[in-house]
Amino acid sequence: YLDTAGGGEKYILTAAEELSKRSKVDVLLDKHLISFGESRLKERISNLHNLDLSQVRFTAAPIGKGSSFLKKFFFLRKYDWLLYNSDGSVFLSTAKNNILHLQMPIPNQGIKSVWGRIKLRSWKNIVYNSSFTQRFIEESWHVKGTVVYPPVEIDAFKVADKKKQILSVGRFDGGTKVKKHEVMITVFKDLVKSGKLKNWSLHLAGGAREEDLEYLDDLKKKSLGFKIFFYPNIKFSDLIELYSISAIYWHAMGYQETDPKRFEHFGISTVEAMASGCIPIVINKGGQSEIVEQNVSGFLWNNLDQLKEQTCKVVENLPNEKMVANAKDRSRLFSREIFNSKIDKIVYDNN
C-alpha cells in the first residue's frame, strides 16, 4: 500500500534505506503501483516518513494479484535476500534467503496443507512487529520467529511549549474506519459540553487517499462548532511540530472490536507522541499495552468512561513532568537505531 504508506510500509522502507547503505536494494512494484511512478512514490513517502531512498530503486516486478507464477519464480532467483510484508498469503520464494514480515494477527490460511508447508519452508526468517502479533501467529501457524519492533526516529521529535490540545494520528481510511475517528470526536465533544475541556482542541492527522475524502468530509461535518482540526497527508516536518505542542495523545483503534486484526498491532504514532512529550491515553488492546506502562508512562483504557476519566485526570495534573520524562525514556526502546541493528544482524550475520 505504498499509495498510502502507513506503518507497515514505513517498516519495510526503513529496512530498505538501511540495507541500501551496504547493498543494492530494489522495492518491487505490482501493476497498481507502477502507474504512480517511481519519483512520485519516493517523494510522497519521503515527506510522510522522512526516509532517504535515493539509493533504493523502485522497479516493476511480476508480483501481486494476477501475477504469473513462472515469471515470479525466475524473477526472484536473482536476489540474495527478499523481505516480504505479508497480508497473510505466502508464496514460494526462489530468492536465496527470505524474510517474512507479519504485522498483524492473521489466521492460518492454508499453511497446513502440503503445498502450504512447502511454500512456508522457503521463508526461513520470520519477524513480527510486536509480541501481540507473535503470540497469535505462532499459535495459529505453528512457526517460530522473532520480534523486531517498528522503527521510530526518536531524536527527530522535540518538546515545545505545550498547548491545550489532544492529538491522534492514524490514516483516514473510509473503507474500514478502523482508527475510530468518530469515537474520539464524540468523546471530545462530550467532554467539551460538560465543561471539562474548556479551551482545549482536538487534532486529527493521517494519510488519506482519494477514496477517503468523502469519509473525511463526513468527519468534518460531525465536528462543526468544536475546536477539531484535520491534517490529511501531513508532511513529516509539520507532524513533528504538531506532536511537539500537543499535551495529550489519544488512540482508539480496537474499540468495540473482537477481531484481533482490527486492533492496533503495534502503534508507531503512540511512540512518536511519547518521544514528543505527549502523555498517551490509549486503548488497552493489541500492541498498545507493550508500549505504555499504566500510570508510569501513560494510561490504558478499556471503555469510554475510562478514557474520559483518565483525560480529565491528566488535564487536572498538567504539567506532569515525571510522566512526560517516563514516556520519553520508554520511547527509546523503539528507536530506528535498534531496528536497524536488528535488521543488519538478520541479513549480514547470516551471510
Tab-separated table of C-alpha atoms in Angstrom:
chain	number	residue	atom	x	y	z
A	1	TYR	CA	0.000	0.000	0.000
A	2	LEU	CA	2.680	2.495	-0.992
A	3	ASP	CA	-0.049	4.838	-2.209
A	4	THR	CA	-0.969	5.470	1.446
A	5	ALA	CA	2.371	4.410	3.000
A	6	GLY	CA	1.309	3.687	6.564
A	7	GLY	CA	3.158	1.956	9.375
A	8	GLY	CA	3.777	-1.326	7.566
A	9	GLU	CA	5.209	0.468	4.567
A	10	LYS	CA	7.419	2.587	6.824
A	11	TYR	CA	8.721	-0.646	8.392
A	12	ILE	CA	9.737	-2.184	5.065
A	13	LEU	CA	11.094	1.014	3.545
A	14	THR	CA	13.190	1.836	6.620
A	15	ALA	CA	14.775	-1.590	6.193
A	16	ALA	CA	15.314	-0.752	2.513
A	17	GLU	CA	17.023	2.512	3.445
A	18	GLU	CA	19.284	0.810	5.989
A	19	LEU	CA	20.267	-2.088	3.725
A	20	SER	CA	20.917	0.274	0.784
A	21	LYS	CA	23.919	1.656	2.703
A	22	ARG	CA	25.796	-1.591	2.036
A	23	SER	CA	23.821	-3.419	-0.658
A	24	LYS	CA	21.836	-2.908	-3.835
A	25	VAL	CA	18.146	-2.726	-2.921
A	26	ASP	CA	15.021	-2.872	-5.073
A	27	VAL	CA	11.479	-2.114	-3.968
A	28	LEU	CA	9.226	-4.309	-6.093
A	29	LEU	CA	6.075	-2.738	-7.534
A	30	ASP	CA	2.968	-4.520	-8.766
A	31	LYS	CA	0.818	-3.288	-11.675
A	32	HIS	CA	-1.234	-0.977	-9.453
A	33	LEU	CA	1.787	0.869	-8.063
A	34	ILE	CA	3.690	1.083	-11.344
A	35	SER	CA	1.111	3.599	-12.595
A	36	PHE	CA	2.071	6.039	-9.804
A	37	GLY	CA	5.659	6.336	-10.986
A	38	GLU	CA	8.904	5.966	-9.015
A	39	SER	CA	9.603	9.662	-8.440
A	40	ARG	CA	6.054	10.374	-7.260
A	41	LEU	CA	6.090	7.463	-4.808
A	42	LYS	CA	9.518	8.339	-3.440
A	43	GLU	CA	8.636	11.991	-2.923
A	44	ARG	CA	5.397	11.195	-1.126
A	45	ILE	CA	6.965	8.558	1.122
A	46	SER	CA	9.925	10.792	1.969
A	47	ASN	CA	7.547	13.577	3.022
A	48	LEU	CA	5.481	11.252	5.167
A	49	HIS	CA	8.248	9.254	6.842
A	50	ASN	CA	11.481	11.224	6.427
A	51	LEU	CA	13.280	8.417	4.596
A	52	ASP	CA	16.291	8.708	2.316
A	53	LEU	CA	15.529	6.343	-0.556
A	54	SER	CA	17.993	7.884	-3.005
A	55	GLN	CA	19.986	4.630	-3.173
A	56	VAL	CA	16.882	2.445	-3.480
A	57	ARG	CA	15.431	1.529	-6.867
A	58	PHE	CA	11.690	1.119	-7.378
A	59	THR	CA	11.125	-1.430	-10.105
A	60	ALA	CA	8.282	-3.271	-11.817
A	61	ALA	CA	8.000	-6.926	-10.833
A	62	PRO	CA	5.712	-9.898	-11.588
A	63	ILE	CA	4.146	-9.849	-8.129
A	64	GLY	CA	0.720	-9.194	-6.699
A	65	LYS	CA	-2.745	-10.121	-7.872
A	66	GLY	CA	-2.862	-11.912	-11.204
A	67	SER	CA	0.908	-12.302	-11.496
A	68	SER	CA	2.469	-15.262	-13.284
A	69	PHE	CA	3.900	-17.997	-11.053
A	70	LEU	CA	6.628	-18.845	-13.564
A	71	LYS	CA	7.646	-15.225	-14.144
A	72	LYS	CA	7.852	-14.630	-10.411
A	73	PHE	CA	9.743	-17.912	-9.907
A	74	PHE	CA	12.542	-16.902	-12.300
A	75	PHE	CA	12.483	-13.183	-11.464
A	76	LEU	CA	13.171	-13.642	-7.737
A	77	ARG	CA	16.104	-16.036	-8.259
A	78	LYS	CA	18.483	-13.108	-8.861
A	79	TYR	CA	18.076	-11.773	-5.312
A	80	ASP	CA	20.231	-12.715	-2.321
A	81	TRP	CA	17.514	-11.601	0.091
A	82	LEU	CA	13.806	-10.917	-0.174
A	83	LEU	CA	11.905	-9.084	2.568
A	84	TYR	CA	8.165	-9.551	2.157
A	85	ASN	CA	5.479	-7.726	4.128
A	86	SER	CA	2.708	-10.322	4.026
A	87	ASP	CA	-1.041	-9.814	4.157
A	88	GLY	CA	-1.290	-13.441	5.274
A	89	SER	CA	-0.565	-15.006	1.913
A	90	VAL	CA	2.673	-16.891	1.349
A	91	PHE	CA	4.229	-17.791	-1.980
A	92	LEU	CA	7.190	-19.973	-2.882
A	93	SER	CA	10.158	-17.605	-2.997
A	94	THR	CA	13.198	-18.516	-5.051
A	95	ALA	CA	15.460	-15.815	-3.621
A	96	LYS	CA	18.465	-17.266	-1.795
A	97	ASN	CA	17.280	-16.029	1.606
A	98	ASN	CA	13.855	-14.826	2.620
A	99	ILE	CA	12.377	-12.764	5.445
A	100	LEU	CA	8.645	-12.980	6.027
A	101	HIS	CA	7.314	-9.981	7.961
A	102	LEU	CA	3.954	-10.436	9.650
A	103	GLN	CA	2.490	-7.315	11.203
A	104	MET	CA	-0.982	-8.443	12.147
A	105	PRO	CA	-2.666	-11.475	13.777
A	106	ILE	CA	-3.643	-13.356	10.620
A	107	PRO	CA	-5.303	-16.792	10.950
A	108	ASN	CA	-3.724	-19.809	9.293
A	109	GLN	CA	-4.642	-19.534	5.604
A	110	GLY	CA	-3.944	-22.977	4.204
A	111	ILE	CA	-0.431	-23.161	5.636
A	112	LYS	CA	-1.120	-26.667	6.975
A	113	SER	CA	-1.652	-28.122	3.507
A	114	VAL	CA	1.269	-29.899	1.831
A	115	TRP	CA	1.722	-27.116	-0.722
A	116	GLY	CA	1.274	-24.527	2.014
A	117	ARG	CA	4.058	-26.075	4.091
A	118	ILE	CA	6.341	-26.217	1.055
A	119	LYS	CA	5.790	-22.518	0.392
A	120	LEU	CA	6.299	-21.609	4.040
A	121	ARG	CA	9.592	-23.538	4.227
A	122	SER	CA	11.118	-21.132	1.721
A	123	TRP	CA	10.820	-18.410	4.390
A	124	LYS	CA	13.439	-19.284	6.987
A	125	ASN	CA	13.342	-15.931	8.769
A	126	ILE	CA	10.052	-14.696	10.266
A	127	VAL	CA	9.824	-11.343	12.016
A	128	TYR	CA	6.893	-9.794	13.872
A	129	ASN	CA	6.171	-6.170	14.700
A	130	SER	CA	5.022	-6.943	18.259
A	131	SER	CA	4.665	-9.707	20.821
A	132	PHE	CA	0.901	-9.378	20.313
A	133	THR	CA	1.274	-10.411	16.665
A	134	GLN	CA	3.865	-13.063	17.525
A	135	ARG	CA	1.634	-14.857	20.046
A	136	PHE	CA	-1.283	-15.083	17.647
A	137	ILE	CA	0.721	-16.202	14.592
A	138	GLU	CA	2.814	-18.793	16.382
A	139	GLU	CA	-0.234	-20.409	17.964
A	140	SER	CA	-2.091	-20.480	14.640
A	141	TRP	CA	0.695	-21.168	12.158
A	142	HIS	CA	2.963	-23.289	14.405
A	143	VAL	CA	6.085	-21.390	13.354
A	144	LYS	CA	8.763	-19.599	15.319
A	145	GLY	CA	10.172	-16.137	14.721
A	146	THR	CA	11.421	-13.030	16.441
A	147	VAL	CA	10.023	-9.602	17.290
A	148	VAL	CA	11.612	-6.586	15.620
A	149	TYR	CA	9.692	-3.545	16.774
A	150	PRO	CA	8.906	-0.899	14.128
A	151	PRO	CA	11.437	1.927	13.744
A	152	VAL	CA	10.822	5.342	15.257
A	153	GLU	CA	13.150	8.324	14.813
A	154	ILE	CA	13.179	9.224	18.472
A	155	ASP	CA	15.726	12.033	18.138
A	156	ALA	CA	13.725	13.683	15.351
A	157	PHE	CA	10.991	14.586	17.811
A	158	LYS	CA	11.093	17.504	20.200
A	159	VAL	CA	9.172	19.004	23.083
A	160	ALA	CA	7.904	22.571	22.761
A	161	ASP	CA	5.622	24.669	24.940
A	162	LYS	CA	2.556	22.503	25.318
A	163	LYS	CA	-0.838	23.827	24.329
A	164	LYS	CA	-4.264	22.677	25.433
A	165	GLN	CA	-4.626	20.207	22.631
A	166	ILE	CA	-5.173	16.493	22.153
A	167	LEU	CA	-3.631	14.762	19.144
A	168	SER	CA	-4.382	11.480	17.389
A	169	VAL	CA	-2.521	10.194	14.329
A	170	GLY	CA	-3.917	7.487	12.056
A	171	ARG	CA	-4.956	7.066	8.436
A	172	PHE	CA	-8.368	8.347	7.378
A	173	ASP	CA	-9.499	5.000	5.950
A	174	GLY	CA	-13.069	5.482	4.807
A	175	GLY	CA	-13.477	1.816	3.972
A	176	THR	CA	-12.660	0.242	7.329
A	177	LYS	CA	-12.843	3.264	9.668
A	178	VAL	CA	-10.591	1.270	11.991
A	179	LYS	CA	-8.900	4.270	13.557
A	180	LYS	CA	-12.189	5.200	15.260
A	181	HIS	CA	-12.123	8.912	14.476
A	182	GLU	CA	-15.862	9.174	15.104
A	183	VAL	CA	-15.443	7.728	18.590
A	184	MET	CA	-12.757	10.241	19.543
A	185	ILE	CA	-14.749	13.131	18.091
A	186	THR	CA	-17.790	12.096	20.121
A	187	VAL	CA	-15.793	11.759	23.360
A	188	PHE	CA	-14.144	15.121	22.825
A	189	LYS	CA	-17.477	16.820	22.176
A	190	ASP	CA	-18.948	15.234	25.321
A	191	LEU	CA	-16.055	16.487	27.445
A	192	VAL	CA	-16.301	19.993	25.986
A	193	LYS	CA	-20.072	20.125	26.550
A	194	SER	CA	-19.562	19.037	30.168
A	195	GLY	CA	-17.105	21.880	30.707
A	196	LYS	CA	-14.195	19.549	31.495
A	197	LEU	CA	-12.122	20.510	28.452
A	198	LYS	CA	-12.518	24.273	28.413
A	199	ASN	CA	-10.378	25.900	25.702
A	200	TRP	CA	-8.999	22.535	24.561
A	201	SER	CA	-8.816	21.398	20.934
A	202	LEU	CA	-8.637	18.023	19.162
A	203	HIS	CA	-6.249	17.471	16.238
A	204	LEU	CA	-6.546	14.501	13.854
A	205	ALA	CA	-3.746	13.742	11.385
A	206	GLY	CA	-3.034	10.902	8.950
A	207	GLY	CA	-2.822	9.681	5.397
A	208	ALA	CA	-5.834	9.887	3.075
A	209	ARG	CA	-6.449	8.560	-0.410
A	210	GLU	CA	-8.829	9.997	-2.985
A	211	GLU	CA	-11.481	7.455	-1.997
A	212	ASP	CA	-11.236	8.536	1.656
A	213	LEU	CA	-12.213	12.168	1.064
A	214	GLU	CA	-15.935	11.541	1.482
A	215	TYR	CA	-15.268	9.979	4.897
A	216	LEU	CA	-13.047	12.919	5.811
A	217	ASP	CA	-15.790	15.384	4.838
A	218	ASP	CA	-18.252	13.468	6.996
A	219	LEU	CA	-15.894	13.710	9.987
A	220	LYS	CA	-15.578	17.450	9.435
A	221	LYS	CA	-19.356	17.825	9.435
A	222	LYS	CA	-19.567	15.930	12.727
A	223	SER	CA	-17.010	18.353	14.168
A	224	LEU	CA	-18.714	21.634	13.277
A	225	GLY	CA	-18.921	24.045	16.188
A	226	PHE	CA	-15.983	22.494	18.046
A	227	LYS	CA	-12.243	23.080	18.024
A	228	ILE	CA	-11.457	19.984	15.958
A	229	PHE	CA	-8.828	20.222	13.231
A	230	PHE	CA	-7.818	17.825	10.435
A	231	TYR	CA	-4.435	17.258	8.762
A	232	PRO	CA	-4.738	14.754	5.872
A	233	ASN	CA	-1.414	13.734	4.301
A	234	ILE	CA	0.541	15.991	6.646
A	235	LYS	CA	4.261	16.373	5.960
A	236	PHE	CA	6.558	14.694	8.457
A	237	SER	CA	8.145	18.011	9.421
A	238	ASP	CA	4.729	19.509	10.151
A	239	LEU	CA	3.708	16.434	12.104
A	240	ILE	CA	6.777	16.835	14.325
A	241	GLU	CA	5.622	20.374	15.132
A	242	LEU	CA	2.116	19.153	15.885
A	243	TYR	CA	3.405	16.472	18.247
A	244	SER	CA	5.708	18.939	19.989
A	245	ILE	CA	2.938	21.311	21.089
A	246	SER	CA	0.301	18.685	21.944
A	247	ALA	CA	-0.109	17.770	25.609
A	248	ILE	CA	-2.162	14.578	25.281
A	249	TYR	CA	-2.201	11.741	22.748
A	250	TRP	CA	-5.288	9.578	22.101
A	251	HIS	CA	-5.535	6.225	20.348
A	252	ALA	CA	-8.754	4.243	19.962
A	253	MET	CA	-8.208	1.548	17.315
A	254	GLY	CA	-9.814	-1.681	18.521
A	255	TYR	CA	-12.672	-0.081	20.437
A	256	GLN	CA	-15.743	-2.373	20.326
A	257	GLU	CA	-13.846	-4.794	18.092
A	258	THR	CA	-13.383	-8.512	18.737
A	259	ASP	CA	-11.319	-9.412	15.676
A	260	PRO	CA	-7.613	-9.057	16.607
A	261	LYS	CA	-6.874	-7.920	13.038
A	262	ARG	CA	-8.807	-4.729	13.828
A	263	PHE	CA	-6.682	-3.920	16.886
A	264	GLU	CA	-3.570	-1.748	16.663
A	265	HIS	CA	-0.909	-4.364	16.100
A	266	PHE	CA	1.834	-2.109	17.438
A	267	GLY	CA	1.372	1.676	17.399
A	268	ILE	CA	4.189	3.756	15.892
A	269	SER	CA	2.306	7.009	16.369
A	270	THR	CA	1.982	6.343	20.115
A	271	VAL	CA	5.767	6.017	20.391
A	272	GLU	CA	6.260	9.196	18.342
A	273	ALA	CA	3.885	11.055	20.655
A	274	MET	CA	5.722	9.825	23.762
A	275	ALA	CA	9.054	10.901	22.277
A	276	SER	CA	7.494	14.347	21.830
A	277	GLY	CA	6.488	14.647	25.467
A	278	CYS	CA	2.798	13.875	24.951
A	279	ILE	CA	1.068	11.879	27.669
A	280	PRO	CA	-0.530	8.865	25.934
A	281	ILE	CA	-4.068	7.808	26.827
A	282	VAL	CA	-4.574	4.767	24.610
A	283	ILE	CA	-6.802	1.721	24.371
A	284	ASN	CA	-5.692	-1.367	26.276
A	285	LYS	CA	-5.648	-3.663	23.235
A	286	GLY	CA	-3.133	-5.026	20.755
A	287	GLY	CA	0.383	-3.660	20.857
A	288	GLN	CA	-0.523	-0.539	22.807
A	289	SER	CA	-0.067	-2.296	26.152
A	290	GLU	CA	3.501	-3.239	25.110
A	291	ILE	CA	4.317	0.429	24.644
A	292	VAL	CA	2.576	2.225	27.519
A	293	GLU	CA	3.107	1.311	31.166
A	294	GLN	CA	-0.083	2.038	33.093
A	295	ASN	CA	0.268	5.041	35.426
A	296	VAL	CA	4.001	5.212	34.681
A	297	SER	CA	4.497	6.364	31.080
A	298	GLY	CA	0.827	6.959	30.300
A	299	PHE	CA	-2.633	5.443	30.649
A	300	LEU	CA	-4.510	2.474	29.172
A	301	TRP	CA	-8.299	2.449	28.924
A	302	ASN	CA	-10.871	-0.295	28.354
A	303	ASN	CA	-14.057	1.750	27.873
A	304	LEU	CA	-15.049	5.322	27.056
A	305	ASP	CA	-15.750	6.199	30.678
A	306	GLN	CA	-12.130	5.354	31.493
A	307	LEU	CA	-10.928	7.391	28.507
A	308	LYS	CA	-12.868	10.386	29.784
A	309	GLU	CA	-11.765	9.916	33.401
A	310	GLN	CA	-8.087	9.500	32.516
A	311	THR	CA	-8.179	12.503	30.196
A	312	CYS	CA	-9.673	14.675	32.920
A	313	LYS	CA	-7.106	13.370	35.408
A	314	VAL	CA	-4.239	14.318	33.103
A	315	VAL	CA	-5.735	17.742	32.386
A	316	GLU	CA	-6.091	18.460	36.107
A	317	ASN	CA	-2.471	17.461	36.835
A	318	LEU	CA	-0.636	19.165	33.977
A	319	PRO	CA	2.243	19.656	33.685
A	320	ASN	CA	3.144	16.147	34.840
A	321	GLU	CA	6.884	16.345	34.289
A	322	LYS	CA	7.607	12.916	35.759
A	323	MET	CA	5.201	11.089	33.444
A	324	VAL	CA	6.424	13.060	30.444
A	325	ALA	CA	10.011	12.041	31.282
A	326	ASN	CA	8.944	8.404	31.711
A	327	ALA	CA	7.163	8.468	28.361
A	328	LYS	CA	10.228	9.875	26.611
A	329	ASP	CA	12.505	7.253	28.217
A	330	ARG	CA	10.111	4.456	27.279
A	331	SER	CA	10.009	5.573	23.642
A	332	ARG	CA	13.737	4.881	23.232
A	333	LEU	CA	13.082	1.129	23.331
A	334	PHE	CA	11.595	1.512	19.842
A	335	SER	CA	14.233	3.633	18.125
A	336	ARG	CA	15.250	3.394	14.489
A	337	GLU	CA	18.817	2.613	15.608
A	338	ILE	CA	17.690	-0.535	17.445
A	339	PHE	CA	15.553	-1.546	14.448
A	340	ASN	CA	18.437	-1.047	12.020
A	341	SER	CA	20.844	-3.076	14.152
A	342	LYS	CA	18.391	-5.991	14.277
A	343	ILE	CA	17.760	-5.922	10.515
A	344	ASP	CA	21.512	-5.763	9.841
A	345	LYS	CA	22.088	-8.699	12.177
A	346	ILE	CA	19.460	-10.839	10.418
A	347	VAL	CA	20.881	-10.142	6.955
A	348	TYR	CA	24.614	-9.677	7.362
A	349	ASP	CA	25.249	-12.105	10.218
A	350	ASN	CA	23.644	-14.845	8.118
A	351	ASN	CA	25.865	-14.334	5.068
